[in-house]
Amino acid sequence: MAQTFTIGHVAKATGVAAKTIRYYEGIGVLPAPSRAASGYRRYDEPGVLQVRFIRRARALGLPLRHLKTLTATLNGGPRPALRPRLLALVREQLSAVREQIAGLQLLEGELEQVLRRPPAPAQERRAKGCRCLEVERPRRGPPRGRAVSLAAERGG
């Protein structure tokens, strides 16, 4: 008989909390494991490997909704289908990360502008209000993320 492991052992071996493993089972990302006579979950070595695969995929930011079909492939599906699907997901994630980096670089420039701006004279501050967080934006389209100037928030 093949060696089996409790959920606690799998959690410790993979670095994935037992509660998270149960969640993955509940949403169908992991297949339901066999049960001991006592009702405890029993995982075999392929089950442990699947948990490790999911942990690494999540660390790379791959969405759970796509991992369900990939883990089904690991659980007896046609293996040649796994790699192309996985690579497509990785390409999508890389594209999303690059977009986030570009947005963060824009945000970085705006924050630097705010830090470099000399304070306005007191009389101007009283007349126009605090404009210290307003930044000059490149003319490339709408702002991304949360960084918006006060003028943009007011609609002008």
Short mmCIF file of N, CA and C in Angstrom, two decimals:
data_model
loop_
_atom_site.label_atom_id
_atom_site.label_comp_id
_atom_site.label_asym_id
_atom_site.label_seq_id
_atom_site.Cartn_x
_atom_site.Cartn_y
_atom_site.Cartn_z
N MET A 1 0.85 -1.19 0.00
CA MET A 1 0.00 0.00 0.00
C MET A 1 0.89 1.25 0.00
N ALA A 2 0.52 2.24 -0.79
CA ALA A 2 1.29 3.47 -0.89
C ALA A 2 1.16 4.28 0.39
N GLN A 3 2.21 5.04 0.68
CA GLN A 3 2.20 5.87 1.88
C GLN A 3 1.21 7.02 1.72
N THR A 4 0.49 7.31 2.78
CA THR A 4 -0.44 8.44 2.77
C THR A 4 -0.10 9.39 3.91
N PHE A 5 -0.59 10.61 3.78
CA PHE A 5 -0.25 11.66 4.73
C PHE A 5 -1.51 12.37 5.20
N THR A 6 -1.48 12.84 6.43
CA THR A 6 -2.60 13.64 6.95
C THR A 6 -2.50 15.05 6.39
N ILE A 7 -3.57 15.79 6.52
CA ILE A 7 -3.57 17.17 6.04
C ILE A 7 -2.51 18.01 6.78
N GLY A 8 -2.29 17.71 8.04
CA GLY A 8 -1.28 18.41 8.81
C GLY A 8 0.12 18.19 8.26
N HIS A 9 0.41 16.93 7.89
CA HIS A 9 1.71 16.63 7.29
C HIS A 9 1.86 17.32 5.94
N VAL A 10 0.80 17.31 5.14
CA VAL A 10 0.85 17.96 3.83
C VAL A 10 1.06 19.47 4.00
N ALA A 11 0.36 20.05 4.96
CA ALA A 11 0.50 21.48 5.21
C ALA A 11 1.94 21.82 5.59
N LYS A 12 2.51 21.03 6.47
CA LYS A 12 3.88 21.28 6.91
C LYS A 12 4.87 21.07 5.76
N ALA A 13 4.68 20.03 4.97
CA ALA A 13 5.60 19.71 3.89
C ALA A 13 5.54 20.70 2.73
N THR A 14 4.38 21.32 2.54
CA THR A 14 4.21 22.21 1.38
C THR A 14 4.21 23.70 1.73
N GLY A 15 4.02 24.01 2.99
CA GLY A 15 3.93 25.42 3.37
C GLY A 15 2.56 26.03 3.09
N VAL A 16 1.57 25.18 2.84
CA VAL A 16 0.20 25.63 2.58
C VAL A 16 -0.64 25.26 3.79
N ALA A 17 -1.34 26.22 4.35
CA ALA A 17 -2.15 25.97 5.55
C ALA A 17 -3.22 24.92 5.28
N ALA A 18 -3.52 24.13 6.29
CA ALA A 18 -4.55 23.09 6.16
C ALA A 18 -5.88 23.70 5.75
N LYS A 19 -6.20 24.85 6.31
CA LYS A 19 -7.45 25.53 5.95
C LYS A 19 -7.48 25.87 4.46
N THR A 20 -6.34 26.29 3.92
CA THR A 20 -6.24 26.62 2.49
C THR A 20 -6.37 25.36 1.64
N ILE A 21 -5.77 24.28 2.08
CA ILE A 21 -5.89 23.01 1.35
C ILE A 21 -7.36 22.58 1.29
N ARG A 22 -8.05 22.69 2.42
CA ARG A 22 -9.49 22.34 2.42
C ARG A 22 -10.27 23.27 1.49
N TYR A 23 -9.90 24.54 1.46
CA TYR A 23 -10.56 25.49 0.55
C TYR A 23 -10.34 25.07 -0.90
N TYR A 24 -9.10 24.74 -1.25
CA TYR A 24 -8.81 24.30 -2.62
C TYR A 24 -9.63 23.07 -2.99
N GLU A 25 -9.82 22.18 -2.05
CA GLU A 25 -10.66 21.01 -2.30
C GLU A 25 -12.11 21.42 -2.50
N GLY A 26 -12.56 22.35 -1.66
CA GLY A 26 -13.96 22.78 -1.72
C GLY A 26 -14.33 23.45 -3.03
N ILE A 27 -13.38 24.17 -3.62
CA ILE A 27 -13.68 24.85 -4.89
C ILE A 27 -13.29 24.02 -6.10
N GLY A 28 -12.75 22.82 -5.86
CA GLY A 28 -12.44 21.90 -6.95
C GLY A 28 -11.07 22.07 -7.58
N VAL A 29 -10.20 22.86 -6.98
CA VAL A 29 -8.85 23.00 -7.51
C VAL A 29 -8.05 21.74 -7.19
N LEU A 30 -8.31 21.16 -6.04
CA LEU A 30 -7.72 19.88 -5.66
C LEU A 30 -8.83 18.84 -5.60
N PRO A 31 -8.54 17.62 -6.04
CA PRO A 31 -9.57 16.58 -5.90
C PRO A 31 -9.71 16.19 -4.43
N ALA A 32 -10.86 15.70 -4.08
CA ALA A 32 -11.09 15.24 -2.70
C ALA A 32 -10.18 14.05 -2.44
N PRO A 33 -9.46 14.07 -1.33
CA PRO A 33 -8.58 12.94 -1.02
C PRO A 33 -9.37 11.76 -0.48
N SER A 34 -8.70 10.64 -0.39
CA SER A 34 -9.35 9.49 0.25
C SER A 34 -9.48 9.78 1.75
N ARG A 35 -10.28 8.99 2.41
CA ARG A 35 -10.50 9.18 3.85
C ARG A 35 -10.15 7.90 4.60
N ALA A 36 -9.58 8.10 5.76
CA ALA A 36 -9.30 6.96 6.66
C ALA A 36 -10.63 6.55 7.30
N ALA A 37 -10.65 5.43 7.94
CA ALA A 37 -11.86 4.95 8.62
C ALA A 37 -12.33 5.98 9.64
N SER A 38 -11.40 6.73 10.21
CA SER A 38 -11.74 7.76 11.20
C SER A 38 -12.32 9.02 10.56
N GLY A 39 -12.27 9.10 9.22
CA GLY A 39 -12.79 10.26 8.53
C GLY A 39 -11.73 11.30 8.17
N TYR A 40 -10.51 11.09 8.66
CA TYR A 40 -9.43 12.02 8.34
C TYR A 40 -9.03 11.91 6.87
N ARG A 41 -8.69 13.04 6.30
CA ARG A 41 -8.20 13.07 4.93
C ARG A 41 -6.86 12.35 4.86
N ARG A 42 -6.65 11.60 3.77
CA ARG A 42 -5.38 10.91 3.54
C ARG A 42 -4.90 11.27 2.14
N TYR A 43 -3.72 11.85 2.06
CA TYR A 43 -3.16 12.30 0.79
C TYR A 43 -2.03 11.37 0.38
N ASP A 44 -1.97 11.07 -0.92
CA ASP A 44 -0.86 10.29 -1.43
C ASP A 44 0.20 11.25 -1.98
N GLU A 45 1.30 10.72 -2.45
CA GLU A 45 2.40 11.55 -2.95
C GLU A 45 1.96 12.45 -4.11
N PRO A 46 1.18 11.95 -5.10
CA PRO A 46 0.72 12.86 -6.16
C PRO A 46 -0.14 14.01 -5.61
N GLY A 47 -0.91 13.75 -4.57
CA GLY A 47 -1.70 14.82 -3.96
C GLY A 47 -0.82 15.89 -3.34
N VAL A 48 0.26 15.46 -2.70
CA VAL A 48 1.21 16.41 -2.11
C VAL A 48 1.85 17.24 -3.23
N LEU A 49 2.22 16.58 -4.31
CA LEU A 49 2.83 17.30 -5.44
C LEU A 49 1.86 18.31 -6.04
N GLN A 50 0.58 17.98 -6.08
CA GLN A 50 -0.42 18.93 -6.59
C GLN A 50 -0.51 20.16 -5.69
N VAL A 51 -0.47 19.96 -4.39
CA VAL A 51 -0.51 21.10 -3.47
C VAL A 51 0.72 21.98 -3.69
N ARG A 52 1.88 21.37 -3.87
CA ARG A 52 3.10 22.16 -4.15
C ARG A 52 2.96 22.93 -5.46
N PHE A 53 2.42 22.28 -6.47
CA PHE A 53 2.21 22.93 -7.77
C PHE A 53 1.30 24.15 -7.62
N ILE A 54 0.22 23.99 -6.90
CA ILE A 54 -0.72 25.10 -6.70
C ILE A 54 -0.06 26.21 -5.90
N ARG A 55 0.69 25.86 -4.86
CA ARG A 55 1.37 26.89 -4.07
C ARG A 55 2.31 27.71 -4.96
N ARG A 56 3.07 27.05 -5.80
CA ARG A 56 4.01 27.77 -6.68
C ARG A 56 3.25 28.62 -7.71
N ALA A 57 2.18 28.07 -8.26
CA ALA A 57 1.38 28.82 -9.23
C ALA A 57 0.78 30.06 -8.59
N ARG A 58 0.29 29.92 -7.36
CA ARG A 58 -0.28 31.09 -6.65
C ARG A 58 0.81 32.10 -6.33
N ALA A 59 2.02 31.64 -5.97
CA ALA A 59 3.13 32.55 -5.70
C ALA A 59 3.48 33.36 -6.94
N LEU A 60 3.26 32.79 -8.11
CA LEU A 60 3.50 33.50 -9.37
C LEU A 60 2.30 34.36 -9.77
N GLY A 61 1.24 34.32 -8.99
CA GLY A 61 0.08 35.15 -9.25
C GLY A 61 -0.93 34.55 -10.20
N LEU A 62 -0.81 33.28 -10.52
CA LEU A 62 -1.77 32.66 -11.44
C LEU A 62 -3.11 32.51 -10.73
N PRO A 63 -4.20 32.84 -11.42
CA PRO A 63 -5.52 32.82 -10.78
C PRO A 63 -6.04 31.40 -10.53
N LEU A 64 -6.71 31.23 -9.40
CA LEU A 64 -7.26 29.92 -9.03
C LEU A 64 -8.23 29.38 -10.07
N ARG A 65 -9.03 30.26 -10.65
CA ARG A 65 -10.05 29.77 -11.59
C ARG A 65 -9.42 29.02 -12.76
N HIS A 66 -8.19 29.35 -13.12
CA HIS A 66 -7.51 28.64 -14.21
C HIS A 66 -6.75 27.41 -13.72
N LEU A 67 -6.43 27.40 -12.45
CA LEU A 67 -5.67 26.26 -11.92
C LEU A 67 -6.52 25.00 -11.83
N LYS A 68 -7.82 25.16 -11.77
CA LYS A 68 -8.70 23.99 -11.66
C LYS A 68 -8.52 23.06 -12.86
N THR A 69 -8.49 23.61 -14.06
CA THR A 69 -8.31 22.76 -15.24
C THR A 69 -6.90 22.19 -15.30
N LEU A 70 -5.93 22.95 -14.84
CA LEU A 70 -4.55 22.45 -14.86
C LEU A 70 -4.36 21.30 -13.88
N THR A 71 -4.91 21.43 -12.70
CA THR A 71 -4.75 20.35 -11.72
C THR A 71 -5.55 19.12 -12.13
N ALA A 72 -6.64 19.30 -12.86
CA ALA A 72 -7.38 18.15 -13.38
C ALA A 72 -6.49 17.38 -14.35
N THR A 73 -5.68 18.10 -15.11
CA THR A 73 -4.74 17.46 -16.02
C THR A 73 -3.69 16.68 -15.22
N LEU A 74 -3.23 17.25 -14.12
CA LEU A 74 -2.27 16.55 -13.27
C LEU A 74 -2.88 15.31 -12.64
N ASN A 75 -4.19 15.32 -12.49
CA ASN A 75 -4.89 14.23 -11.81
C ASN A 75 -5.41 13.20 -12.81
N GLY A 76 -4.64 12.90 -13.84
CA GLY A 76 -5.02 11.84 -14.75
C GLY A 76 -5.45 12.31 -16.12
N GLY A 77 -5.51 13.60 -16.35
CA GLY A 77 -5.87 14.11 -17.67
C GLY A 77 -4.71 13.95 -18.63
N PRO A 78 -4.94 14.35 -19.88
CA PRO A 78 -3.87 14.24 -20.87
C PRO A 78 -2.74 15.23 -20.59
N ARG A 79 -1.57 14.71 -20.23
CA ARG A 79 -0.43 15.55 -19.85
C ARG A 79 0.06 16.48 -20.96
N PRO A 80 0.03 16.09 -22.23
CA PRO A 80 0.53 17.03 -23.25
C PRO A 80 -0.25 18.35 -23.27
N ALA A 81 -1.46 18.34 -22.77
CA ALA A 81 -2.26 19.57 -22.75
C ALA A 81 -1.83 20.52 -21.64
N LEU A 82 -1.10 20.03 -20.65
CA LEU A 82 -0.74 20.85 -19.49
C LEU A 82 0.20 21.99 -19.85
N ARG A 83 1.31 21.69 -20.48
CA ARG A 83 2.34 22.70 -20.72
C ARG A 83 1.83 23.87 -21.55
N PRO A 84 1.17 23.67 -22.68
CA PRO A 84 0.69 24.84 -23.45
C PRO A 84 -0.27 25.71 -22.65
N ARG A 85 -1.16 25.11 -21.89
CA ARG A 85 -2.09 25.89 -21.07
C ARG A 85 -1.35 26.67 -19.99
N LEU A 86 -0.40 25.99 -19.35
CA LEU A 86 0.37 26.64 -18.30
C LEU A 86 1.18 27.80 -18.86
N LEU A 87 1.82 27.60 -19.99
CA LEU A 87 2.62 28.68 -20.59
C LEU A 87 1.74 29.86 -21.01
N ALA A 88 0.54 29.59 -21.48
CA ALA A 88 -0.38 30.68 -21.84
C ALA A 88 -0.74 31.49 -20.59
N LEU A 89 -1.00 30.81 -19.48
CA LEU A 89 -1.31 31.52 -18.24
C LEU A 89 -0.12 32.34 -17.76
N VAL A 90 1.06 31.78 -17.87
CA VAL A 90 2.27 32.50 -17.45
C VAL A 90 2.48 33.73 -18.33
N ARG A 91 2.25 33.61 -19.62
CA ARG A 91 2.38 34.77 -20.52
C ARG A 91 1.37 35.87 -20.14
N GLU A 92 0.14 35.48 -19.85
CA GLU A 92 -0.87 36.45 -19.43
C GLU A 92 -0.44 37.15 -18.15
N GLN A 93 0.07 36.38 -17.20
CA GLN A 93 0.50 36.94 -15.92
C GLN A 93 1.69 37.88 -16.12
N LEU A 94 2.62 37.49 -16.97
CA LEU A 94 3.78 38.34 -17.24
C LEU A 94 3.34 39.67 -17.86
N SER A 95 2.38 39.60 -18.76
CA SER A 95 1.85 40.82 -19.37
C SER A 95 1.20 41.72 -18.32
N ALA A 96 0.42 41.12 -17.43
CA ALA A 96 -0.24 41.90 -16.38
C ALA A 96 0.80 42.52 -15.44
N VAL A 97 1.84 41.78 -15.11
CA VAL A 97 2.89 42.29 -14.23
C VAL A 97 3.60 43.46 -14.91
N ARG A 98 3.87 43.34 -16.18
CA ARG A 98 4.54 44.44 -16.91
C ARG A 98 3.67 45.69 -16.93
N GLU A 99 2.36 45.51 -17.07
CA GLU A 99 1.45 46.66 -17.01
C GLU A 99 1.48 47.30 -15.63
N GLN A 100 1.50 46.47 -14.60
CA GLN A 100 1.57 47.00 -13.23
C GLN A 100 2.88 47.75 -13.00
N ILE A 101 3.97 47.21 -13.52
CA ILE A 101 5.26 47.88 -13.37
C ILE A 101 5.23 49.24 -14.06
N ALA A 102 4.68 49.30 -15.26
CA ALA A 102 4.58 50.57 -15.98
C ALA A 102 3.75 51.57 -15.18
N GLY A 103 2.64 51.11 -14.62
CA GLY A 103 1.80 51.99 -13.80
C GLY A 103 2.53 52.46 -12.55
N LEU A 104 3.28 51.57 -11.94
CA LEU A 104 4.03 51.94 -10.74
C LEU A 104 5.16 52.91 -11.07
N GLN A 105 5.76 52.77 -12.25
CA GLN A 105 6.80 53.72 -12.65
C GLN A 105 6.21 55.11 -12.85
N LEU A 106 5.01 55.17 -13.42
CA LEU A 106 4.33 56.47 -13.55
C LEU A 106 4.04 57.06 -12.18
N LEU A 107 3.55 56.23 -11.29
CA LEU A 107 3.26 56.67 -9.93
C LEU A 107 4.53 57.16 -9.24
N GLU A 108 5.63 56.45 -9.44
CA GLU A 108 6.91 56.85 -8.85
C GLU A 108 7.30 58.25 -9.33
N GLY A 109 7.15 58.51 -10.61
CA GLY A 109 7.47 59.83 -11.15
C GLY A 109 6.59 60.92 -10.55
N GLU A 110 5.32 60.63 -10.37
CA GLU A 110 4.41 61.61 -9.78
C GLU A 110 4.77 61.90 -8.32
N LEU A 111 5.11 60.86 -7.59
CA LEU A 111 5.51 61.06 -6.19
C LEU A 111 6.80 61.88 -6.11
N GLU A 112 7.72 61.62 -7.01
CA GLU A 112 8.96 62.40 -7.03
C GLU A 112 8.67 63.87 -7.36
N GLN A 113 7.71 64.11 -8.26
CA GLN A 113 7.32 65.49 -8.58
C GLN A 113 6.82 66.21 -7.33
N VAL A 114 5.99 65.53 -6.57
CA VAL A 114 5.44 66.13 -5.36
C VAL A 114 6.57 66.48 -4.38
N LEU A 115 7.53 65.58 -4.25
CA LEU A 115 8.63 65.83 -3.32
C LEU A 115 9.55 66.97 -3.79
N ARG A 116 9.70 67.14 -5.10
CA ARG A 116 10.59 68.17 -5.63
C ARG A 116 9.94 69.56 -5.68
N ARG A 117 8.63 69.61 -5.61
CA ARG A 117 7.93 70.88 -5.77
C ARG A 117 8.22 71.80 -4.60
N PRO A 118 8.64 73.02 -4.90
CA PRO A 118 8.86 73.98 -3.81
C PRO A 118 7.51 74.42 -3.25
N PRO A 119 7.47 74.77 -1.98
CA PRO A 119 6.19 75.22 -1.41
C PRO A 119 5.74 76.53 -2.03
N ALA A 120 4.45 76.65 -2.22
CA ALA A 120 3.89 77.89 -2.77
C ALA A 120 3.89 78.95 -1.67
N PRO A 121 3.97 80.21 -2.07
CA PRO A 121 3.89 81.27 -1.06
C PRO A 121 2.58 81.17 -0.28
N ALA A 122 2.63 81.58 0.97
CA ALA A 122 1.47 81.48 1.87
C ALA A 122 0.24 82.17 1.29
N GLN A 123 0.42 83.32 0.68
CA GLN A 123 -0.71 84.06 0.11
C GLN A 123 -1.38 83.24 -0.99
N GLU A 124 -0.59 82.57 -1.84
CA GLU A 124 -1.15 81.75 -2.92
C GLU A 124 -1.88 80.53 -2.35
N ARG A 125 -1.32 79.93 -1.29
CA ARG A 125 -1.96 78.77 -0.66
C ARG A 125 -3.33 79.15 -0.11
N ARG A 126 -3.40 80.34 0.50
CA ARG A 126 -4.69 80.77 1.05
C ARG A 126 -5.69 81.02 -0.07
N ALA A 127 -5.25 81.60 -1.16
CA ALA A 127 -6.15 81.97 -2.25
C ALA A 127 -6.62 80.75 -3.05
N LYS A 128 -5.72 79.79 -3.32
CA LYS A 128 -6.04 78.67 -4.20
C LYS A 128 -6.24 77.35 -3.45
N GLY A 129 -6.00 77.32 -2.17
CA GLY A 129 -6.10 76.07 -1.42
C GLY A 129 -4.85 75.23 -1.62
N CYS A 130 -4.79 74.14 -0.95
CA CYS A 130 -3.63 73.25 -1.02
C CYS A 130 -3.63 72.51 -2.35
N ARG A 131 -2.60 72.75 -3.13
CA ARG A 131 -2.46 72.07 -4.41
C ARG A 131 -1.18 71.23 -4.41
N CYS A 132 -0.70 70.92 -3.23
CA CYS A 132 0.61 70.28 -3.10
C CYS A 132 0.66 68.85 -3.66
N LEU A 133 -0.46 68.19 -3.86
CA LEU A 133 -0.45 66.83 -4.39
C LEU A 133 -0.76 66.77 -5.88
N GLU A 134 -0.99 67.90 -6.51
CA GLU A 134 -1.26 67.90 -7.94
C GLU A 134 0.05 67.69 -8.69
N VAL A 135 -0.03 66.93 -9.76
CA VAL A 135 1.16 66.62 -10.55
C VAL A 135 0.87 66.84 -12.02
N GLU A 136 1.93 67.09 -12.77
CA GLU A 136 1.82 67.18 -14.23
C GLU A 136 1.86 65.76 -14.77
N ARG A 137 0.86 65.41 -15.54
CA ARG A 137 0.79 64.06 -16.10
C ARG A 137 1.23 64.08 -17.56
N PRO A 138 1.89 63.02 -17.99
CA PRO A 138 2.16 62.90 -19.41
C PRO A 138 0.84 62.75 -20.16
N ARG A 139 0.77 63.23 -21.36
CA ARG A 139 -0.47 63.19 -22.15
C ARG A 139 -0.62 61.85 -22.85
N ARG A 140 -0.76 60.77 -22.08
CA ARG A 140 -0.86 59.44 -22.68
C ARG A 140 -2.19 58.76 -22.45
N GLY A 141 -3.06 59.34 -21.77
CA GLY A 141 -4.33 58.68 -21.51
C GLY A 141 -4.72 58.84 -20.06
N PRO A 142 -5.78 58.17 -19.67
CA PRO A 142 -6.29 58.33 -18.31
C PRO A 142 -5.31 57.76 -17.29
N PRO A 143 -5.34 58.28 -16.08
CA PRO A 143 -4.46 57.77 -15.03
C PRO A 143 -4.83 56.35 -14.66
N ARG A 144 -3.84 55.58 -14.23
CA ARG A 144 -4.08 54.20 -13.80
C ARG A 144 -3.91 54.13 -12.30
N GLY A 145 -4.57 53.19 -11.70
CA GLY A 145 -4.39 52.96 -10.28
C GLY A 145 -5.05 54.02 -9.43
N ARG A 146 -4.52 54.23 -8.23
CA ARG A 146 -5.15 55.12 -7.28
C ARG A 146 -4.58 56.53 -7.31
N ALA A 147 -3.44 56.73 -7.91
CA ALA A 147 -2.79 58.03 -7.87
C ALA A 147 -3.48 59.00 -8.82
N VAL A 148 -4.25 59.92 -8.27
CA VAL A 148 -4.90 60.94 -9.07
C VAL A 148 -4.71 62.27 -8.37
N SER A 149 -4.65 63.30 -9.17
CA SER A 149 -4.49 64.62 -8.57
C SER A 149 -5.82 65.09 -7.99
N LEU A 150 -5.72 66.06 -7.13
CA LEU A 150 -6.95 66.63 -6.55
C LEU A 150 -7.81 67.26 -7.63
N ALA A 151 -7.16 67.88 -8.62
CA ALA A 151 -7.92 68.49 -9.72
C ALA A 151 -8.69 67.43 -10.50
N ALA A 152 -8.07 66.29 -10.74
CA ALA A 152 -8.73 65.22 -11.46
C ALA A 152 -9.91 64.68 -10.67
N GLU A 153 -9.76 64.61 -9.35
CA GLU A 153 -10.86 64.12 -8.52
C GLU A 153 -12.04 65.07 -8.56
N ARG A 154 -11.75 66.38 -8.67
CA ARG A 154 -12.82 67.37 -8.70
C ARG A 154 -13.43 67.52 -10.09
N GLY A 155 -12.83 66.82 -11.08
CA GLY A 155 -13.37 66.90 -12.43
C GLY A 155 -12.77 68.02 -13.23
N GLY A 156 -11.65 68.60 -12.82
CA GLY A 156 -11.09 69.68 -13.62
C GLY A 156 -9.71 69.87 -13.41
#
